[in-house]
């Protein structure tokens, strides 16, 4: 499997047209004051997710619409993605995923969040596979909207409210 | 719109106003005309976006003998280039592109690549770093047509040939280059071109391109386009005629740019018979080499070689593919009396997907694109199966997509195959024929092609899962962190988020022009005019911007500025809605209304409600002597004076005015704002009490004065219950939460998922199964 990582790594420099060749993920984080929960939506390229979960779980993961790969995806995301509120790491609850064209939407939730003074996001998704990976964060908490781009070298983003 | 309109009175006045409105003394309006951004029109390129009366382009013809060595994976070539200087300039030297040098050990591509070891580095990666691939051209000789050595200097991927005599306008010169290079393993080193190795039967599949020293473009816009090839900014090439002889192992099958000249020498009589059948079949692909025959052919290696001879006219490049693994099918596409061959070459690993879809997708692309631009002018269009890439050359392209080993495949692989074929075959139109400068502007071919790809996909199936095109699909990109977004008008090498920037956003922008700003009729005419005008020529961005305006009478400078020159986004909001009715002056109606309005606040006040119980004990109730005229006077009770005044007023009106006054009329004073920046049309839908709806369209020029908020008055007979801004998601508005009145919050994707989750605990297959059990 190491070999596969290498092939993709080199494709970054070789440039291949049309097939997706830029390494970007998008994470939307909203605070829902009604349900007192942090809602996390991750938009990931399905082929990147397959490759990363396969390498991480050490077994072949094929993502199709059924729920079969959810355990591997949840384990992977929880290892590479975390949220701290008021300096305390929170328990992320993986809800499930949806597929759309070549992307997977993954949904996670943190329950019982009341007083948010600071929120810290750590995102290392796919950076172990792709040195050029960029993880975009859009955050909306109590009307405060912020955006950030996280990379292999900058993996955390802190907002004081 | 263009230079010729500069001094029109309205724009002159407008510039003055905006200057005063800005805090700094410069014009920052989106509606400022693009004089600073676009080059000055001249006799080569006009202000209307057309080639000028002195437009010229150079010509480069090639005669080449190529030998592919399947043992050593090398390619050797001997080429004669005949270059014609159609420019009015004397050229002391010529620039030739050596793209293969990007793979040389000392290439800039390697040097500018940022690399660190990070957490871990594989042995292969380390090995590659320490023992890099020995790529790049090895030049054997560079001579004039009589065999005399020519002076030349190599600067990385560019070679300058110093001519003994400067090349005069209208003159032609010929030179010869002999070269060879090691072919890269595409699966290990990557690349648009190279080979794929099939370990199982020890076979190679070659997809070969930018494989010969190629002339650079010299023109009025860039001089010599000799910007180095770093890997991302693709190719800029002049048109010319090609005669190419390709020598390969005798059991190889070759697909190439152009028409095969010696079919009787390289094809069997059975294959030629099937090819003739395919030429007459416009409905389905005909197999020229079957899977069984290909499987038989790939088992053993023949000794000896064969030479395949190709000719291509008026092309900007030449590519080919060669393997003993190829299955080959073809069908005819008719343009009037002309027959174009749509063909596919693929190994058995591509089936069953490729036999069903590849050639059909090629034929569909030719028909669809021709409808929107010009009839496909070349004699063939070929799709070759090549693992994990999509790459285009004239008449031939290399496309990914293979099923699983058991022959099944995922839906996204199926649509991936069809999409990549549409996209790469579509590149024949942009940039192979409408020959823009790829080294400078990726969007000019990728953006226009992705736009046409979207139309072709929707013409294939209206349920086609198109990735790019619809306005709402670009929203996530455009609302992102601006430090990671570049304007579309950015050089190919410096673009952040390549796919969104150069493919998605320009394709979306054209879709918005077509659906919303210009409308299909005006847009389609202008777009076709652009394609036909610049067919077999070299357009620049300014030519595209200007011609789209010239052919439609729509001033799009503000649109090009917002969408192509900035990273701003669209966000339009409804700030406020005020409901007004006409004052009929009828005292019995209006005075009652006035009373209602006058007392409204007082009656609603909590004290007024609670104090009602005080009324029986009020002094004015218990002691009637405390009352006077004003205690019983009702200023809102109509008197004879009011009625007389109304009568006089009505008598003063003519019949038309009377009926206007009498019809029911609801006026809505709506305040809109643009927190986002890019001006866009205001498209607002009114819903009435009876459930019916009406859509109003206000052109983007409503924002021309640079206002942050504007007010518009709407009138209806019916009463409005709600407003919805951009109900059909056509403007790429990034925030829909401020698009409603009364205010409404759009459910987030997360919320929609949770709602669905609570309803569905089974997948579609399980649900279908349960439904069947209920029968």
mmCIF file with all atom_site columns, N, CA and C in Angstrom, chain A residues 7 9 11 18 24 35 39 44 49-50 53 57 62 66 73 108 112 125 127 132 142-143 155:
data_model
loop_
_atom_site.group_PDB
_atom_site.id
_atom_site.type_symbol
_atom_site.label_atom_id
_atom_site.label_alt_id
_atom_site.label_comp_id
_atom_site.label_asym_id
_atom_site.label_entity_id
_atom_site.label_seq_id
_atom_site.pdbx_PDB_ins_code
_atom_site.Cartn_x
_atom_site.Cartn_y
_atom_site.Cartn_z
_atom_site.occupancy
_atom_site.B_iso_or_equiv
_atom_site.pdbx_formal_charge
_atom_site.auth_seq_id
_atom_site.auth_comp_id
_atom_site.auth_asym_id
_atom_site.auth_atom_id
_atom_site.pdbx_PDB_model_num
ATOM 1  N N  . UNK A 1 7   ? 2.545   6.666  -5.599  1.00 0.00 ? 7   UNK A N  1
ATOM 2  C CA . UNK A 1 7   ? 2.055   6.990  -6.939  1.00 0.00 ? 7   UNK A CA 1
ATOM 3  C C  . UNK A 1 7   ? 1.251   8.281  -6.909  1.00 0.00 ? 7   UNK A C  1
ATOM 4  N N  . UNK A 1 9   ? 1.328   10.588 -4.687  1.00 0.00 ? 9   UNK A N  1
ATOM 5  C CA . UNK A 1 9   ? 2.186   11.693 -4.298  1.00 0.00 ? 9   UNK A CA 1
ATOM 6  C C  . UNK A 1 9   ? 2.870   12.274 -5.525  1.00 0.00 ? 9   UNK A C  1
ATOM 7  N N  . UNK A 1 11  ? 1.861   11.998 -8.624  1.00 0.00 ? 11  UNK A N  1
ATOM 8  C CA . UNK A 1 11  ? 0.910   12.566 -9.579  1.00 0.00 ? 11  UNK A CA 1
ATOM 9  C C  . UNK A 1 11  ? 0.692   14.041 -9.307  1.00 0.00 ? 11  UNK A C  1
ATOM 10 N N  . UNK A 1 18  ? -8.291  16.635 -15.646 1.00 0.00 ? 18  UNK A N  1
ATOM 11 C CA . UNK A 1 18  ? -9.667  16.170 -15.588 1.00 0.00 ? 18  UNK A CA 1
ATOM 12 C C  . UNK A 1 18  ? -9.985  15.306 -14.380 1.00 0.00 ? 18  UNK A C  1
ATOM 13 N N  . UNK A 1 24  ? -8.110  18.770 -1.634  1.00 0.00 ? 24  UNK A N  1
ATOM 14 C CA . UNK A 1 24  ? -8.840  19.720 -0.810  1.00 0.00 ? 24  UNK A CA 1
ATOM 15 C C  . UNK A 1 24  ? -9.990  19.003 -0.107  1.00 0.00 ? 24  UNK A C  1
ATOM 16 N N  . UNK A 1 35  ? -30.529 22.812 19.709  1.00 0.00 ? 35  UNK A N  1
ATOM 17 C CA . UNK A 1 35  ? -30.273 21.448 20.178  1.00 0.00 ? 35  UNK A CA 1
ATOM 18 C C  . UNK A 1 35  ? -29.018 21.390 21.043  1.00 0.00 ? 35  UNK A C  1
ATOM 19 N N  . UNK A 1 39  ? -22.576 20.887 15.030  1.00 0.00 ? 39  UNK A N  1
ATOM 20 C CA . UNK A 1 39  ? -22.842 20.051 13.863  1.00 0.00 ? 39  UNK A CA 1
ATOM 21 C C  . UNK A 1 39  ? -21.666 20.139 12.899  1.00 0.00 ? 39  UNK A C  1
ATOM 22 N N  . UNK A 1 44  ? -15.495 15.235 1.559   1.00 0.00 ? 44  UNK A N  1
ATOM 23 C CA . UNK A 1 44  ? -14.212 14.613 1.226   1.00 0.00 ? 44  UNK A CA 1
ATOM 24 C C  . UNK A 1 44  ? -14.315 13.925 -0.132  1.00 0.00 ? 44  UNK A C  1
ATOM 25 N N  . UNK A 1 49  ? -10.678 9.273  0.412   1.00 0.00 ? 49  UNK A N  1
ATOM 26 C CA . UNK A 1 49  ? -11.171 8.662  1.651   1.00 0.00 ? 49  UNK A CA 1
ATOM 27 C C  . UNK A 1 49  ? -10.964 7.156  1.614   1.00 0.00 ? 49  UNK A C  1
ATOM 28 N N  . UNK A 1 50  ? -11.215 6.558  0.445   1.00 0.00 ? 50  UNK A N  1
ATOM 29 C CA . UNK A 1 50  ? -11.003 5.110  0.311   1.00 0.00 ? 50  UNK A CA 1
ATOM 30 C C  . UNK A 1 50  ? -9.543  4.748  0.552   1.00 0.00 ? 50  UNK A C  1
ATOM 31 N N  . UNK A 1 53  ? -8.597  5.437  4.387   1.00 0.00 ? 53  UNK A N  1
ATOM 32 C CA . UNK A 1 53  ? -9.174  4.492  5.342   1.00 0.00 ? 53  UNK A CA 1
ATOM 33 C C  . UNK A 1 53  ? -8.589  3.101  5.120   1.00 0.00 ? 53  UNK A C  1
ATOM 34 N N  . UNK A 1 57  ? -6.877  1.431  8.237   1.00 0.00 ? 57  UNK A N  1
ATOM 35 C CA . UNK A 1 57  ? -7.482  0.254  8.868   1.00 0.00 ? 57  UNK A CA 1
ATOM 36 C C  . UNK A 1 57  ? -6.775  -1.027 8.467   1.00 0.00 ? 57  UNK A C  1
ATOM 37 N N  . UNK A 1 62  ? -13.959 -0.135 0.482   1.00 0.00 ? 62  UNK A N  1
ATOM 38 C CA . UNK A 1 62  ? -14.646 0.382  -0.710  1.00 0.00 ? 62  UNK A CA 1
ATOM 39 C C  . UNK A 1 62  ? -15.870 1.123  -0.204  1.00 0.00 ? 62  UNK A C  1
ATOM 40 N N  . UNK A 1 66  ? -24.065 2.025  1.059   1.00 0.00 ? 66  UNK A N  1
ATOM 41 C CA . UNK A 1 66  ? -24.502 1.276  2.231   1.00 0.00 ? 66  UNK A CA 1
ATOM 42 C C  . UNK A 1 66  ? -23.649 1.647  3.445   1.00 0.00 ? 66  UNK A C  1
ATOM 43 N N  . UNK A 1 73  ? -14.518 4.531  8.419   1.00 0.00 ? 73  UNK A N  1
ATOM 44 C CA . UNK A 1 73  ? -14.524 5.987  8.216   1.00 0.00 ? 73  UNK A CA 1
ATOM 45 C C  . UNK A 1 73  ? -14.533 6.704  9.561   1.00 0.00 ? 73  UNK A C  1
ATOM 46 N N  . UNK A 1 108 ? -20.871 14.504 11.686  1.00 0.00 ? 108 UNK A N  1
ATOM 47 C CA . UNK A 1 108 ? -20.515 14.220 13.075  1.00 0.00 ? 108 UNK A CA 1
ATOM 48 C C  . UNK A 1 108 ? -21.171 15.263 13.969  1.00 0.00 ? 108 UNK A C  1
ATOM 49 N N  . UNK A 1 112 ? -24.598 18.375 23.902  1.00 0.00 ? 112 UNK A N  1
ATOM 50 C CA . UNK A 1 112 ? -24.565 19.076 25.191  1.00 0.00 ? 112 UNK A CA 1
ATOM 51 C C  . UNK A 1 112 ? -23.457 20.120 25.271  1.00 0.00 ? 112 UNK A C  1
ATOM 52 N N  . UNK A 1 125 ? -6.676  15.435 8.294   1.00 0.00 ? 125 UNK A N  1
ATOM 53 C CA . UNK A 1 125 ? -7.241  14.501 7.328   1.00 0.00 ? 125 UNK A CA 1
ATOM 54 C C  . UNK A 1 125 ? -6.444  14.510 6.020   1.00 0.00 ? 125 UNK A C  1
ATOM 55 N N  . UNK A 1 127 ? -3.495  14.374 5.251   1.00 0.00 ? 127 UNK A N  1
ATOM 56 C CA . UNK A 1 127 ? -2.154  14.967 5.135   1.00 0.00 ? 127 UNK A CA 1
ATOM 57 C C  . UNK A 1 127 ? -1.074  13.886 5.167   1.00 0.00 ? 127 UNK A C  1
ATOM 58 N N  . UNK A 1 132 ? 0.384   17.957 -0.198  1.00 0.00 ? 132 UNK A N  1
ATOM 59 C CA . UNK A 1 132 ? -0.235  19.215 -0.628  1.00 0.00 ? 132 UNK A CA 1
ATOM 60 C C  . UNK A 1 132 ? -1.678  19.375 -0.156  1.00 0.00 ? 132 UNK A C  1
ATOM 61 N N  . UNK A 1 142 ? -22.672 31.018 16.955  1.00 0.00 ? 142 UNK A N  1
ATOM 62 C CA . UNK A 1 142 ? -23.375 32.182 17.514  1.00 0.00 ? 142 UNK A CA 1
ATOM 63 C C  . UNK A 1 142 ? -23.182 33.428 16.655  1.00 0.00 ? 142 UNK A C  1
ATOM 64 N N  . UNK A 1 143 ? -23.320 33.270 15.365  1.00 0.00 ? 143 UNK A N  1
ATOM 65 C CA . UNK A 1 143 ? -23.224 34.420 14.461  1.00 0.00 ? 143 UNK A CA 1
ATOM 66 C C  . UNK A 1 143 ? -21.803 34.806 14.090  1.00 0.00 ? 143 UNK A C  1
ATOM 67 N N  . UNK A 1 155 ? -1.976  22.497 11.439  1.00 0.00 ? 155 UNK A N  1
ATOM 68 C CA . UNK A 1 155 ? -3.099  21.565 11.569  1.00 0.00 ? 155 UNK A CA 1
ATOM 69 C C  . UNK A 1 155 ? -4.168  22.056 12.526  1.00 0.00 ? 155 UNK A C  1
#
